[in-house]
Coordinates of C-alpha atoms in Angstrom, one line a residue:
Chain A
X109 CA -41.6 -85.7 -6.1
X110 CA -40.5 -83.0 -3.8
X111 CA -40.9 -83.5 -0.1
X112 CA -43.4 -81.2 1.4
X113 CA -41.9 -79.0 4.1
X114 CA -43.9 -78.4 7.2
X115 CA -43.0 -74.7 7.4
X116 CA -43.5 -73.8 3.7
X117 CA -46.5 -75.9 2.8
X118 CA -48.5 -76.1 6.0
X119 CA -47.7 -73.5 8.6
X120 CA -47.2 -70.5 6.4
X121 CA -50.3 -70.8 4.2
X122 CA -52.6 -71.8 7.0
X123 CA -51.4 -69.1 9.4
X124 CA -51.7 -66.5 6.6
X125 CA -55.3 -67.4 5.9
X126 CA -56.1 -67.5 9.6
X127 CA -54.5 -64.1 10.3
X128 CA -56.4 -62.7 7.2
X129 CA -59.7 -64.1 8.6
X130 CA -59.0 -62.5 12.0
X131 CA -58.2 -59.2 10.4
X132 CA -61.5 -59.4 8.4
X133 CA -63.3 -60.2 11.6
X134 CA -61.9 -57.1 13.4
X135 CA -62.9 -54.9 10.4
X136 CA -66.4 -56.4 10.4
X137 CA -66.7 -55.9 14.1
X138 CA -66.1 -52.2 13.6
X139 CA -68.5 -51.9 10.8
X140 CA -71.3 -54.0 12.3
X141 CA -71.1 -52.4 15.7
X142 CA -70.6 -48.8 14.6
X143 CA -74.3 -48.0 14.0
X144 CA -75.1 -48.7 17.7
X145 CA -72.3 -46.4 18.9
X146 CA -73.4 -43.7 16.5
X147 CA -77.0 -44.0 17.7
X148 CA -75.9 -43.7 21.3
X149 CA -73.8 -40.7 20.5
X150 CA -76.6 -39.1 18.5
X151 CA -79.1 -39.7 21.3
X152 CA -76.7 -38.1 23.8
X153 CA -76.4 -35.2 21.4
X154 CA -72.6 -35.5 20.9
X155 CA -70.4 -36.3 18.0
X156 CA -68.2 -39.3 18.4
X157 CA -64.6 -39.3 17.3
X158 CA -63.4 -42.1 15.1
X159 CA -60.8 -43.3 17.7
X160 CA -63.5 -43.5 20.4
X161 CA -65.8 -45.3 17.9
X162 CA -63.1 -47.8 17.2
X163 CA -62.4 -48.4 20.9
X164 CA -66.1 -48.7 21.8
X165 CA -67.0 -51.2 19.1
X166 CA -64.5 -53.6 20.5
X167 CA -65.9 -53.5 24.0
X168 CA -69.7 -53.5 23.7
X169 CA -71.8 -55.5 26.2
X170 CA -74.1 -57.0 23.5
X171 CA -72.3 -56.5 20.2
X172 CA -73.7 -57.5 16.9
X173 CA -70.4 -59.2 16.3
X174 CA -68.1 -59.5 19.3
X175 CA -64.4 -58.9 18.7
X176 CA -62.2 -62.0 18.8
X177 CA -60.5 -61.0 22.0
X178 CA -63.9 -60.6 23.7
X179 CA -64.8 -64.1 22.8
X180 CA -61.5 -65.4 24.0
X181 CA -61.9 -63.5 27.3
X182 CA -65.4 -65.0 27.7
X183 CA -64.1 -68.5 27.1
X184 CA -61.2 -67.9 29.6
X185 CA -63.6 -66.5 32.1
X186 CA -66.1 -69.4 31.9
X187 CA -63.6 -72.2 31.8
X188 CA -60.7 -71.2 34.0
X189 CA -62.4 -68.8 36.4
X190 CA -65.4 -70.9 37.3
X191 CA -65.6 -74.1 39.2
X192 CA -66.1 -77.1 36.9
X193 CA -69.3 -78.1 38.6
X194 CA -70.8 -74.6 38.4
X195 CA -73.6 -74.1 35.9
X196 CA -71.8 -71.1 34.6
X197 CA -68.8 -73.1 33.6
X198 CA -68.4 -73.8 30.0
X199 CA -66.5 -77.0 30.9
X200 CA -69.5 -78.3 32.7
X201 CA -71.8 -77.7 29.6
X202 CA -69.2 -79.1 27.3
X203 CA -69.0 -82.3 29.4
X204 CA -72.8 -82.8 29.2
X205 CA -72.7 -82.5 25.5
X206 CA -69.6 -84.7 25.2
X207 CA -71.0 -87.5 27.3
X208 CA -74.1 -87.7 25.1
X209 CA -72.0 -87.5 22.0
X210 CA -69.7 -90.3 23.0
X211 CA -72.6 -92.5 24.2
X212 CA -74.5 -92.0 20.9
X213 CA -71.3 -92.4 18.9
X214 CA -70.6 -95.7 20.6
X215 CA -74.0 -97.2 19.9
X216 CA -74.1 -95.8 16.4
X217 CA -70.7 -97.2 15.5
X218 CA -71.6 -100.6 16.9
X219 CA -75.0 -100.6 15.1
X220 CA -73.4 -99.5 11.9
X221 CA -70.8 -102.2 12.0
X222 CA -73.4 -104.9 12.7
X223 CA -75.6 -103.7 9.9
X224 CA -72.7 -103.7 7.5
X225 CA -71.7 -107.2 8.4
X226 CA -75.3 -108.3 7.8
X227 CA -75.5 -106.5 4.5
X228 CA -72.3 -108.0 3.3
X229 CA -73.3 -111.6 4.2
X230 CA -76.9 -111.6 3.3
X231 CA -78.2 -110.7 -0.1
X232 CA -81.8 -110.1 0.9
X233 CA -80.6 -107.7 3.6
X234 CA -78.3 -106.0 1.0
X235 CA -81.1 -105.5 -1.5
X236 CA -83.8 -104.5 0.9
X237 CA -81.9 -102.6 3.6
X238 CA -79.3 -100.6 1.7
X239 CA -81.8 -98.3 -0.2
X240 CA -83.5 -97.5 3.1
X241 CA -80.3 -96.9 4.9
X242 CA -79.6 -94.2 2.3
X243 CA -83.2 -93.0 2.3
X244 CA -83.1 -92.7 6.1
X245 CA -80.5 -90.0 5.8
X246 CA -82.6 -87.8 3.5
X247 CA -85.0 -87.5 6.4
X248 CA -83.8 -84.5 8.3
X249 CA -83.5 -86.3 11.7
X250 CA -82.3 -83.1 13.3
X251 CA -85.8 -81.8 12.6
X252 CA -87.3 -84.8 14.5
X253 CA -84.9 -84.3 17.4
X254 CA -87.1 -82.1 19.5
X255 CA -90.0 -84.5 19.1
X256 CA -87.9 -87.5 20.2
X257 CA -86.7 -85.6 23.2
X258 CA -90.1 -84.3 24.3
X259 CA -91.8 -87.7 23.6
X260 CA -89.2 -89.7 25.5
X261 CA -89.4 -87.2 28.3
X262 CA -93.1 -87.7 28.4
X263 CA -92.7 -91.4 29.1
X264 CA -90.1 -90.7 31.7
X265 CA -86.8 -91.3 29.8
X266 CA -84.8 -88.1 30.3
X267 CA -81.3 -87.0 30.4
X268 CA -78.5 -88.7 28.4
X269 CA -80.3 -91.4 26.4
X270 CA -82.6 -89.3 24.2
X271 CA -79.8 -87.1 23.0
X272 CA -77.6 -90.1 22.5
X273 CA -80.2 -91.7 20.4
X274 CA -80.2 -88.7 18.0
X275 CA -76.4 -89.0 17.8
X276 CA -76.8 -92.7 17.2
X277 CA -79.1 -92.2 14.3
X278 CA -76.8 -89.6 12.7
X279 CA -73.6 -91.6 13.2
X280 CA -74.7 -95.1 12.1
X281 CA -75.1 -94.0 8.5
X282 CA -71.5 -93.1 7.6
X283 CA -70.3 -96.2 9.4
X284 CA -72.6 -98.6 7.5
X285 CA -71.7 -97.1 4.1
X286 CA -68.0 -97.1 4.9
X287 CA -68.0 -100.6 6.4
X288 CA -69.9 -102.1 3.5
X289 CA -67.4 -100.7 1.2
X290 CA -64.6 -101.8 3.4
X291 CA -65.8 -105.4 4.0
X292 CA -66.2 -105.7 0.2
X293 CA -62.8 -104.2 -0.5
X294 CA -60.8 -107.5 -0.6
X295 CA -60.3 -108.5 -4.2
X296 CA -61.7 -111.7 -5.8
X297 CA -58.2 -113.1 -5.9
X298 CA -57.8 -112.8 -2.2
X299 CA -61.2 -114.3 -1.5
X300 CA -60.2 -117.1 -3.8
X301 CA -57.1 -117.7 -1.8
X302 CA -59.1 -118.0 1.4
X303 CA -61.3 -120.4 -0.5
X304 CA -58.3 -122.6 -1.4
X305 CA -57.3 -122.6 2.2
X306 CA -60.7 -124.1 3.0
X307 CA -61.3 -121.1 5.3
X308 CA -64.7 -120.9 7.0
X309 CA -66.8 -117.8 6.5
X310 CA -65.9 -116.7 10.0
X311 CA -62.2 -117.2 9.3
X312 CA -62.5 -115.3 6.0
X313 CA -64.2 -112.5 7.9
X314 CA -61.7 -112.2 10.8
X315 CA -58.6 -112.7 8.8
X316 CA -59.3 -111.0 5.5
X317 CA -62.5 -108.8 5.5
X318 CA -62.2 -107.2 8.9
X319 CA -58.5 -106.2 8.6
X320 CA -59.0 -104.8 5.1
X321 CA -61.9 -102.7 6.2
X322 CA -60.0 -100.9 8.8
X323 CA -59.0 -97.8 6.8
X324 CA -62.6 -97.4 5.6
X325 CA -63.9 -97.8 9.2
X326 CA -61.7 -95.1 10.6
X327 CA -62.5 -92.7 7.8
X328 CA -66.2 -93.1 8.4
X329 CA -65.7 -92.9 12.2
X330 CA -64.2 -89.5 11.7
X331 CA -67.3 -88.3 9.9
X332 CA -69.5 -90.1 12.4
X333 CA -68.0 -88.6 15.5
X334 CA -68.2 -85.1 14.1
X335 CA -71.9 -85.6 13.1
X336 CA -72.8 -87.1 16.4
X337 CA -71.6 -84.0 18.2
X338 CA -74.0 -82.0 16.0
X339 CA -76.7 -84.4 17.0
X340 CA -76.1 -83.9 20.6
X341 CA -76.0 -80.2 20.4
X342 CA -79.3 -80.0 18.4
X343 CA -80.8 -82.5 20.8
X344 CA -80.2 -80.1 23.6
X345 CA -82.1 -77.3 22.0
X346 CA -85.6 -78.3 23.0
X347 CA -84.9 -79.4 26.6
X348 CA -85.8 -76.0 27.8
X349 CA -82.2 -74.7 27.8
X350 CA -81.0 -76.6 30.9
X351 CA -77.5 -77.7 30.3
X352 CA -75.1 -78.4 27.4
X353 CA -73.6 -76.4 24.6
X354 CA -76.8 -76.4 22.6
X355 CA -78.7 -75.1 25.6
X356 CA -76.0 -72.4 26.0
X357 CA -76.6 -71.4 22.4
X358 CA -80.3 -71.2 22.8
X359 CA -80.1 -69.2 26.1
X360 CA -77.7 -66.9 24.5
X361 CA -80.0 -66.2 21.6
X362 CA -83.0 -65.7 23.9
X363 CA -81.2 -63.1 26.0
X364 CA -79.1 -61.6 23.2
X365 CA -75.8 -62.6 24.8
X366 CA -73.8 -62.7 21.6
X367 CA -70.5 -63.2 23.4
X368 CA -71.9 -66.3 25.1
X369 CA -73.1 -67.7 21.8
X370 CA -69.7 -67.2 20.2
X371 CA -68.0 -68.7 23.2
X372 CA -70.2 -71.8 23.1
X373 CA -69.6 -72.0 19.3
X374 CA -65.9 -72.0 19.8
X375 CA -66.1 -74.6 22.5
X376 CA -68.1 -76.8 20.2
X377 CA -65.5 -76.3 17.5
X378 CA -62.7 -77.2 19.8
X379 CA -64.6 -80.3 21.0
X380 CA -65.2 -81.4 17.4
X381 CA -61.5 -80.9 16.5
X382 CA -60.3 -82.9 19.5
X383 CA -62.7 -85.8 18.8
X384 CA -61.7 -86.0 15.2
X385 CA -58.1 -85.8 16.2
X386 CA -58.4 -88.7 18.6
X387 CA -60.1 -90.9 16.0
X388 CA -57.3 -89.9 13.6
X389 CA -54.6 -90.9 16.1
X390 CA -56.4 -94.2 16.7
X391 CA -56.5 -94.6 12.9
X392 CA -52.7 -94.2 12.5
X393 CA -52.0 -96.3 15.6
X394 CA -54.1 -99.3 14.3
X395 CA -52.6 -99.0 10.8
X396 CA -49.1 -99.0 12.3
X397 CA -49.9 -102.1 14.3
X398 CA -51.1 -103.7 11.1
X399 CA -47.8 -103.0 9.5
X400 CA -48.8 -100.2 7.1
X401 CA -46.0 -97.9 6.0
X402 CA -46.2 -94.5 7.5
Chain B
X544 CA -104.2 -105.6 23.8
X545 CA -105.3 -106.5 20.4
X546 CA -103.7 -109.8 19.5
X547 CA -105.0 -110.3 15.9
X548 CA -103.3 -107.0 14.9
X549 CA -100.0 -108.1 16.3
X550 CA -100.3 -111.6 14.8
X551 CA -101.3 -110.2 11.4
X552 CA -98.4 -107.8 11.3
X553 CA -95.9 -110.5 12.3
X554 CA -97.3 -112.9 9.8
X555 CA -97.1 -110.2 7.1
X556 CA -93.5 -109.6 8.1
X557 CA -92.5 -113.2 7.9
X558 CA -94.2 -113.7 4.5
X559 CA -92.6 -110.6 3.1
X560 CA -89.2 -111.6 4.4
X561 CA -89.6 -115.1 2.9
X562 CA -90.8 -113.6 -0.4
X563 CA -87.8 -111.2 -0.5
X564 CA -85.4 -114.1 0.2
X565 CA -87.0 -116.0 -2.6
X566 CA -86.9 -112.9 -4.9
X567 CA -83.2 -112.2 -4.6
X568 CA -82.4 -115.8 -5.5
X569 CA -84.3 -115.7 -8.7
X570 CA -82.7 -115.5 -12.1
X571 CA -84.9 -113.6 -14.5
X572 CA -85.0 -114.1 -18.3
X573 CA -86.2 -110.7 -19.3
X574 CA -84.4 -107.5 -18.3
X575 CA -87.6 -105.7 -17.2
X576 CA -88.5 -108.5 -14.8
X577 CA -85.1 -108.3 -13.2
X578 CA -85.2 -104.6 -12.7
X579 CA -88.8 -104.9 -11.4
X580 CA -87.6 -107.4 -8.9
X581 CA -84.8 -105.0 -7.9
X582 CA -87.3 -102.3 -7.2
X583 CA -89.8 -104.7 -5.5
X584 CA -87.4 -105.9 -2.8
X585 CA -86.7 -102.6 -1.0
X586 CA -90.3 -101.5 -1.7
X587 CA -91.7 -104.6 0.0
X588 CA -89.3 -104.0 2.9
X589 CA -90.6 -100.4 3.3
X590 CA -94.2 -101.6 3.2
X591 CA -93.4 -104.3 5.8
X592 CA -92.1 -101.7 8.2
X593 CA -95.3 -99.6 7.8
X594 CA -97.4 -102.7 8.4
X595 CA -95.4 -103.7 11.4
X596 CA -95.6 -100.2 12.8
X597 CA -99.4 -100.1 12.3
X598 CA -99.8 -103.5 13.8
X599 CA -97.7 -102.8 16.8
X600 CA -99.3 -99.5 17.5
X601 CA -102.8 -101.0 17.3
X602 CA -101.9 -104.2 18.9
X603 CA -100.3 -102.8 22.0
X604 CA -102.6 -99.8 22.1
X605 CA -99.7 -97.4 22.2
X606 CA -101.1 -93.9 22.9
X607 CA -100.9 -91.7 19.8
X608 CA -99.0 -89.0 21.8
X609 CA -96.1 -91.4 21.8
X610 CA -96.3 -92.9 18.3
X611 CA -99.2 -92.4 16.0
X612 CA -100.1 -95.2 13.5
X613 CA -99.2 -94.6 9.9
X614 CA -102.8 -94.5 8.9
X615 CA -103.5 -91.7 11.4
X616 CA -100.5 -89.7 10.1
X617 CA -101.8 -90.1 6.5
X618 CA -105.2 -88.9 7.6
X619 CA -103.7 -85.9 9.3
X620 CA -101.6 -85.2 6.2
X621 CA -104.6 -85.2 3.9
X622 CA -106.6 -82.9 6.3
X623 CA -103.9 -80.2 6.6
X624 CA -102.6 -79.9 3.1
X625 CA -102.8 -76.0 3.0
X626 CA -100.8 -75.7 6.2
X627 CA -98.2 -78.1 5.0
X628 CA -98.0 -76.5 1.6
X629 CA -97.4 -73.1 3.2
X630 CA -94.7 -74.5 5.4
X631 CA -93.1 -76.2 2.4
X632 CA -93.1 -73.0 0.4
X633 CA -91.5 -71.1 3.3
X634 CA -88.8 -73.6 4.2
X635 CA -88.0 -75.5 1.1
X636 CA -88.7 -73.2 -1.8
X637 CA -87.5 -70.0 -0.1
X638 CA -84.8 -71.0 2.3
X639 CA -83.4 -74.3 1.1
X640 CA -83.3 -73.7 -2.6
X641 CA -82.0 -70.2 -2.4
X642 CA -79.4 -71.1 0.2
X643 CA -78.3 -74.2 -1.7
X644 CA -77.9 -72.4 -5.0
X645 CA -75.9 -69.5 -3.3
X646 CA -73.8 -71.7 -1.1
X647 CA -72.9 -74.2 -3.8
X648 CA -72.3 -71.5 -6.4
X649 CA -70.1 -69.5 -4.0
X650 CA -68.1 -72.6 -3.1
X651 CA -67.6 -73.5 -6.7
X652 CA -66.5 -69.9 -7.6
X653 CA -64.1 -69.6 -4.8
X654 CA -62.6 -73.0 -5.7
X655 CA -62.0 -71.8 -9.3
X656 CA -60.6 -68.4 -8.0
X657 CA -58.0 -70.0 -5.7
X658 CA -57.2 -72.6 -8.4
X659 CA -54.3 -70.6 -9.7
X660 CA -52.8 -69.9 -6.2
X661 CA -51.4 -73.0 -4.6
X662 CA -50.5 -70.9 -1.6
X663 CA -54.2 -70.0 -0.9
X664 CA -55.2 -73.6 -1.6
X665 CA -52.8 -74.9 1.0
X666 CA -54.1 -72.4 3.4
X667 CA -57.9 -72.8 2.7
X668 CA -58.1 -76.6 2.2
X669 CA -57.2 -77.7 5.7
X670 CA -59.4 -74.9 7.1
X671 CA -62.3 -76.1 4.9
X672 CA -61.8 -79.7 6.0
X673 CA -61.7 -78.5 9.6
X674 CA -64.9 -76.4 9.2
X675 CA -66.7 -79.4 7.6
X676 CA -66.2 -81.3 10.9
X677 CA -67.6 -78.4 13.0
X678 CA -71.1 -78.1 14.2
X679 CA -71.8 -75.3 11.8
X680 CA -75.4 -75.4 12.7
X681 CA -74.5 -73.4 15.8
X682 CA -74.2 -70.2 13.8
X683 CA -78.0 -70.3 13.4
X684 CA -78.8 -68.1 16.4
X685 CA -76.2 -65.5 15.3
X686 CA -77.7 -65.5 11.7
X687 CA -81.2 -65.1 13.1
X688 CA -79.9 -62.1 15.1
X689 CA -78.3 -60.5 12.0
X690 CA -80.8 -61.2 9.3
X691 CA -84.0 -61.3 11.1
X692 CA -86.7 -63.9 11.7
X693 CA -87.7 -64.4 8.1
X694 CA -86.2 -66.7 5.5
X695 CA -83.1 -64.5 4.9
X696 CA -81.5 -65.8 8.1
X697 CA -82.2 -69.4 7.1
X698 CA -80.6 -68.8 3.7
X699 CA -77.5 -67.5 5.4
X700 CA -77.3 -70.6 7.6
X701 CA -77.7 -72.9 4.6
X702 CA -75.0 -70.9 2.6
X703 CA -72.5 -71.3 5.4
X704 CA -73.3 -75.0 5.8
X705 CA -73.0 -75.8 2.1
X706 CA -70.1 -73.6 1.2
X707 CA -67.2 -75.6 2.7
X708 CA -68.1 -79.1 1.4
X709 CA -68.5 -77.6 -2.1
X710 CA -65.2 -75.7 -1.8
X711 CA -63.2 -78.8 -0.6
X712 CA -64.7 -81.2 -3.1
X713 CA -64.3 -78.8 -6.1
X714 CA -60.7 -78.2 -5.2
X715 CA -59.9 -81.9 -4.9
X716 CA -61.9 -82.5 -8.1
X717 CA -59.9 -80.0 -10.0
X718 CA -56.8 -81.8 -9.0
X719 CA -58.2 -85.2 -10.2
X720 CA -57.1 -85.0 -13.8
X721 CA -53.9 -87.0 -14.1
X722 CA -50.5 -85.6 -15.2
X723 CA -50.6 -87.5 -18.5
X724 CA -53.8 -85.8 -19.5
X725 CA -52.6 -82.4 -18.4
X726 CA -49.4 -82.9 -20.4
X727 CA -51.4 -83.7 -23.4
X728 CA -53.3 -80.5 -23.0
X729 CA -50.0 -78.7 -22.8
X730 CA -48.8 -80.3 -26.0
X731 CA -52.0 -78.9 -27.6
X732 CA -50.9 -75.5 -26.3
X733 CA -54.2 -75.2 -24.5
X734 CA -54.6 -72.2 -22.3
X735 CA -55.4 -72.5 -18.6
X736 CA -59.0 -71.7 -19.4
X737 CA -59.3 -74.3 -22.2
X738 CA -57.7 -76.9 -19.9
X739 CA -60.2 -76.0 -17.2
X740 CA -63.3 -76.3 -19.4
X741 CA -62.3 -79.3 -21.5
X742 CA -60.3 -81.4 -19.1
X743 CA -60.3 -80.5 -15.5
X744 CA -64.0 -79.6 -15.0
X745 CA -65.3 -82.8 -16.6
X746 CA -62.8 -84.7 -14.5
X747 CA -64.1 -82.9 -11.4
X748 CA -67.8 -83.5 -12.0
X749 CA -67.9 -86.7 -9.8
X750 CA -66.4 -84.8 -6.9
X751 CA -68.7 -81.8 -7.4
X752 CA -71.8 -84.0 -7.6
X753 CA -70.6 -85.7 -4.4
X754 CA -70.7 -82.3 -2.7
X755 CA -74.0 -81.4 -4.3
X756 CA -75.5 -84.6 -2.9
X757 CA -74.1 -84.1 0.6
X758 CA -75.3 -80.5 0.5
X759 CA -78.8 -81.4 -0.5
X760 CA -79.5 -83.1 2.8
X761 CA -77.4 -80.5 4.8
X762 CA -79.4 -77.6 3.3
X763 CA -82.7 -79.0 4.5
X764 CA -81.4 -79.8 7.9
X765 CA -79.9 -76.3 8.2
X766 CA -83.0 -74.5 7.2
X767 CA -85.2 -76.5 9.6
X768 CA -83.0 -76.3 12.6
X769 CA -82.4 -72.5 12.0
X770 CA -86.2 -72.1 12.4
X771 CA -86.0 -73.4 16.0
X772 CA -84.2 -70.2 16.8
X773 CA -86.9 -67.9 15.7
X774 CA -89.2 -67.6 12.7
X775 CA -92.4 -66.1 11.5
X776 CA -95.4 -68.3 12.2
X777 CA -94.9 -70.5 9.1
X778 CA -92.2 -73.1 8.2
X779 CA -91.4 -76.7 8.8
X780 CA -89.1 -76.2 11.7
X781 CA -91.6 -73.8 13.4
X782 CA -94.5 -76.2 12.9
X783 CA -92.5 -79.1 14.3
X784 CA -91.4 -77.3 17.4
X785 CA -94.8 -75.8 18.2
X786 CA -96.9 -78.9 17.5
X787 CA -94.6 -80.9 19.7
X788 CA -95.3 -78.4 22.5
X789 CA -99.0 -78.9 21.9
X790 CA -98.5 -82.7 21.8
X791 CA -100.0 -83.0 18.3
X792 CA -97.5 -85.7 17.4
X793 CA -99.4 -86.8 14.3
X794 CA -99.0 -83.3 12.8
X795 CA -95.3 -83.5 13.5
X796 CA -95.1 -86.8 11.8
X797 CA -97.0 -85.5 8.8
X798 CA -94.5 -82.6 8.6
X799 CA -91.6 -85.1 8.9
X800 CA -93.2 -87.2 6.1
X801 CA -93.3 -84.1 3.9
X802 CA -89.7 -83.2 4.8
X803 CA -88.5 -86.8 4.1
X804 CA -90.2 -86.8 0.7
X805 CA -88.9 -83.4 -0.2
X806 CA -85.4 -84.4 0.9
X807 CA -85.5 -87.7 -1.0
X808 CA -86.8 -86.1 -4.2
X809 CA -84.2 -83.4 -3.9
X810 CA -81.4 -86.0 -3.5
X811 CA -82.9 -88.1 -6.3
X812 CA -83.0 -85.2 -8.7
X813 CA -79.4 -84.4 -8.0
X814 CA -78.4 -88.1 -8.4
X815 CA -80.3 -88.2 -11.7
X816 CA -78.5 -85.2 -13.1
X817 CA -75.3 -86.8 -11.9
X818 CA -76.1 -89.9 -13.9
X819 CA -76.7 -87.8 -17.0
X820 CA -73.6 -85.6 -16.6
X821 CA -71.0 -88.2 -15.5
X822 CA -72.3 -91.1 -17.6
X823 CA -68.7 -92.0 -18.3
X824 CA -67.8 -92.7 -14.7
X825 CA -67.1 -96.4 -13.8
X826 CA -69.6 -96.4 -10.9
X827 CA -72.4 -95.5 -13.3
X828 CA -71.2 -97.2 -16.5
X829 CA -71.2 -100.6 -14.9
X830 CA -74.9 -100.2 -14.2
X831 CA -74.6 -100.1 -10.4
X832 CA -74.9 -96.9 -8.6

């Protein structure tokens, strides 16, 4: 097998596609925003030249589709030029969302691991719980999110916990499924070896099942952390648009601030990318400690 | 506080638990009895949860604004069938199914189109994986602005949400056929098209169905959440958000029950088709899904 080169197999194709997408974006900006410019020109009774049209579509106040540089300018303006504690700072909103995400992700991962251990060790739990764990995910929890928030608010639990609960519910599922698979991944021959050592169930668990489930755990954690961010964002929608990236999206859509929506969207994307990357780094670090070949 | 209700529910729970423990330890002679037992265990578990829920709500006198009892939700469901049916038609039949078919179809087509260009694959795959991890649901307000309040905007959201899982899974599925098998097709002088239809697509089915299953839940979520950002006065997401505001929690739960059943049936149908199409796959052949 030929060694993949970073430049030829990664950087070049990806950057080509990204540049292509940005180019499409600019073209789409012109097309989608042009009707508005033509309307204004027609109302003023003037004819608009194409060069002016091009320039204007890139710099509208409330464009149908903001140009990439407008979004980047907005992100720069709301992260670097505002104090972090200010309500207009995107960093402040991102932090609100991030804290709920991490809190929910933590509970969800712990719950998922516990459930998986129970399922692997108890047959009745396996048979009765597993179908419902799967069925629980066909319930569109995100649809229930507003109710959970409002109801918990009504009994006086507000702030971080309700949002975190939604993240928990979303993130426990991939962890359960992945961990059940992982804890069952040791082969019969290995389990038999532990048996010949007269190992107790606890020893078998800590020395064989737990280590061999690590790759599965981290793969599901990556999915879980991404999905708990989604949970936190949706959980912020019904709070009356107070704080957080979700509230930012909702406020933007109420007031037609498209640039603000796109900026929040990009911030959320960046957050998701960083979270998944951190889990990925932890993954490779743990595997390295366990002596896996790179 | 109503102690008999709590005690009854707890008693039922313990009995059902004991019965389940007994049931999973049984060896059955006939095959039908064994499969009946396999169905009975999770079913009993589900019923137990409903009984516990009912008992706790009645026993502790929890106000129905917080958590209505299952019987109350059922009553509400029966009383508002026309509303629920209208919501179901708007959200599920119009938005979800259209968006699901379009998104999955597009993802599949693009995967086939870029199949002959390794360069595009290398560029699109990491992006697709990246996008799958993003909170795509955030495009909902933009789509509502572009396509209006009605179901078209929800379809757009669902298409965007389902496109990338389908693309990524189809591309990796098309790469699943081994070198040996592909070499064999070459010795047969099979064209690219023949290899695709006779070898690589069948080998890709498990991956494609994986995406179809993931997408079946994603599509429902996408359509419902998109309705929070603006919708005509019908639809599951609309109903949920307005009834929450009016503190009609039992109506919300009825809507959730409909959504859950719709989602489960949707998933189940896809899983059944998967069983029929990929009957050769080890995970199905051995009799355990």
